[in-house]
């Protein structure tokens, strides 16, 4: 099992490190053709406007859509969630449109750049998960196909639709690998 991390921009090194601590073969993805070598993809946090530009410039849009259509799992965190969302502030994006959610960028306000909170989440177990939010988006709404996996202050912060997993926070910045394990389970399910 090999997992790619989109390495155009943002916190890709931290995801690679996390995957390696889990014993997973992790690959930095810089060109669309490199997706042929992996079974799953992580789109990291960073700056979604820059990431959007690079996704288009490097020709990733159709390749990532085909990757997902082939049933391979993709996990987007923070800016990675934003570029995968179907809508931003109620308006349809013209990008990947991989998950039926509507998002607001930087939704926790400008003064508070980041915050940390313990969230509870059935799919990752009893112990709360220490979530780090950095200029995080909020999910304003979601379609019926979207599973709401974790909430923080009544907001959905971890969600899944078929082979797409998204988090508004940065699970790669803590020593806790349980959210990554949820993603790896999705890969296992696919392989079976
Ligand atoms: N605020 C950033 C954006 O809108 C996302 C921040 C992040 O990925 N940590 O692109």
XYZ file of C-alpha atoms and ligand atoms in Angstrom:
202
model
C 0.000 0.000 0.000
C 1.424 3.334 -1.075
C 0.004 6.746 -0.191
C 0.772 9.946 -2.075
C 0.780 13.402 -0.518
C 0.233 16.318 -2.878
C 3.455 18.306 -2.498
C 2.718 21.472 -4.466
C 2.343 23.655 -1.378
C 1.531 23.544 2.324
C 1.978 21.015 5.127
C 2.836 17.945 3.044
C 6.023 17.009 4.959
C 4.059 16.557 8.189
C 1.660 14.117 6.503
C 4.576 12.161 5.034
C 6.154 11.957 8.479
C 2.896 10.759 10.039
C 2.431 8.083 7.377
C 6.006 6.891 7.857
C 5.529 6.541 11.607
C 2.594 4.275 10.730
C 4.869 2.176 8.539
C 3.161 3.308 5.333
C 5.089 3.886 2.133
C 4.557 7.613 1.483
C 5.368 9.501 -1.688
C 5.478 13.228 -2.451
C 3.323 13.901 -5.502
C 4.470 16.775 -7.710
C 3.211 15.671 -11.122
C -0.148 14.151 -12.113
C 1.515 11.047 -13.630
C 2.887 10.130 -10.207
C -0.650 9.317 -9.060
C -0.383 6.055 -11.004
C 2.000 4.813 -8.340
C -0.235 5.318 -5.301
C -3.386 3.770 -3.830
C -4.559 6.857 -1.933
C -3.868 10.595 -1.860
C -3.685 13.258 0.835
C -4.229 16.915 -0.085
C -2.645 18.898 2.774
C -3.440 22.200 4.412
C -1.824 25.374 3.207
C -3.288 28.228 1.233
C -6.241 27.187 -0.873
C -6.005 30.035 -3.409
C -2.395 29.112 -4.210
C -3.197 25.416 -4.179
C -6.115 25.908 -6.557
C -3.833 27.771 -8.991
C -1.175 25.070 -8.853
C -3.716 22.240 -9.240
C -4.922 23.864 -12.459
C -1.446 24.844 -13.724
C 0.064 21.403 -13.197
C -2.917 19.652 -14.763
C -4.070 17.843 -11.633
C -7.805 18.518 -11.870
C -8.862 15.756 -14.278
C -6.269 13.287 -12.997
C -7.456 13.610 -9.396
C -11.091 13.279 -10.518
C -10.209 10.077 -12.416
C -8.304 8.785 -9.386
C -11.445 9.217 -7.269
C -13.733 7.797 -9.948
C -11.529 4.674 -9.912
C -12.513 4.271 -6.246
C -9.224 5.401 -4.733
C -9.494 7.342 -1.461
C -8.501 10.982 -1.063
C -8.122 12.804 2.258
C -8.155 16.614 2.349
C -7.165 18.637 5.402
C -7.992 22.324 5.826
C -6.983 23.985 2.512
C -7.125 20.451 1.079
C -10.769 20.300 2.181
C -11.458 23.702 0.605
C -10.125 22.708 -2.828
C -12.203 19.499 -2.721
C -15.474 21.140 -1.670
C -18.317 21.453 -4.142
C -19.243 24.971 -2.966
C -17.664 28.001 -1.302
C -20.091 30.453 0.349
C -22.964 28.854 -1.521
C -21.358 29.225 -4.930
C -20.304 26.198 -6.964
C -16.530 25.965 -7.423
C -15.050 25.166 -10.784
C -12.384 22.795 -9.520
C -12.366 19.245 -8.133
C -15.932 19.190 -6.711
C -15.271 15.922 -4.920
C -17.473 16.256 -1.848
C -20.989 17.651 -1.479
C -20.212 20.332 1.087
C -20.443 24.108 1.204
C -17.537 25.810 3.005
C -16.598 29.171 4.365
C -12.886 30.002 4.434
C -11.221 31.463 7.546
C -14.529 31.018 9.307
C -13.277 31.409 12.868
C -12.450 35.064 12.303
C -9.295 36.985 11.585
C -8.219 37.797 15.127
C -8.071 34.163 16.100
C -5.692 32.579 13.650
C -5.595 29.238 15.315
C -7.116 27.297 18.158
C -6.867 23.882 19.673
C -9.694 21.804 21.023
C -10.466 18.274 22.071
C -13.071 16.743 19.834
C -14.829 13.467 20.252
C -15.418 11.198 17.383
C -16.869 7.683 17.369
C -14.880 6.387 14.418
C -11.562 7.129 16.112
C -12.478 5.720 19.526
C -13.254 6.743 23.095
C -10.324 9.093 23.761
C -10.922 12.664 22.515
C -8.735 13.837 19.635
C -6.690 16.987 20.145
C -7.508 19.014 17.031
C -5.397 21.942 15.806
C -7.297 24.498 13.735
C -5.253 27.009 11.698
C -7.214 29.721 9.863
C -9.695 26.919 9.505
C -12.724 26.735 7.264
C -16.183 25.729 8.432
C -18.570 23.402 6.695
C -21.742 25.469 6.251
C -23.836 22.649 4.879
C -23.614 19.213 3.351
C -25.607 16.916 1.101
C -27.316 13.703 2.234
C -24.419 11.497 1.097
C -22.020 13.089 3.554
C -21.342 11.344 6.896
C -20.659 13.726 9.750
C -17.884 11.995 11.661
C -16.920 14.616 14.255
C -18.286 17.884 15.590
C -16.711 20.830 17.370
C -19.062 23.545 18.701
C -21.896 22.095 16.594
C -19.763 22.361 13.468
C -18.836 19.336 11.388
C -15.033 19.101 11.449
C -14.495 15.609 10.008
C -16.680 14.277 7.206
C -16.761 11.507 4.666
C -18.519 10.826 1.396
C -17.762 7.431 -0.186
C -13.965 7.464 -0.751
C -13.477 11.109 0.224
C -12.463 12.119 3.750
C -12.087 15.753 4.850
C -11.015 17.506 8.056
C -11.178 21.221 8.809
C -8.272 20.763 11.231
C -4.676 19.502 10.954
C -4.429 15.896 12.225
C -0.840 15.675 10.947
C 0.362 18.212 13.530
C -0.293 16.050 16.578
C 1.327 12.801 17.581
C -2.088 11.142 17.382
C -2.418 9.069 14.232
C -6.026 7.949 14.652
C -7.503 10.187 11.951
C -4.871 8.973 9.487
C -5.772 5.431 10.497
C -9.399 6.090 9.527
C -8.115 7.072 6.102
C -5.876 4.012 5.855
C -8.860 1.808 6.714
C -10.634 3.327 3.702
C -7.709 2.165 1.546
C -7.899 -1.296 3.021
C -11.593 -1.462 2.283
C -10.918 -0.555 -1.312
C -8.226 -3.178 -1.732
C -10.457 -5.999 -0.532
N -7.154 29.689 5.478
C -6.546 28.839 4.502
C -7.249 28.939 3.158
O -8.314 29.442 3.067
C -6.528 27.397 4.955
C -5.641 27.263 6.156
C -5.030 25.926 6.336
O -4.977 25.090 5.440
N -4.514 25.720 7.523
O -6.709 28.501 2.191
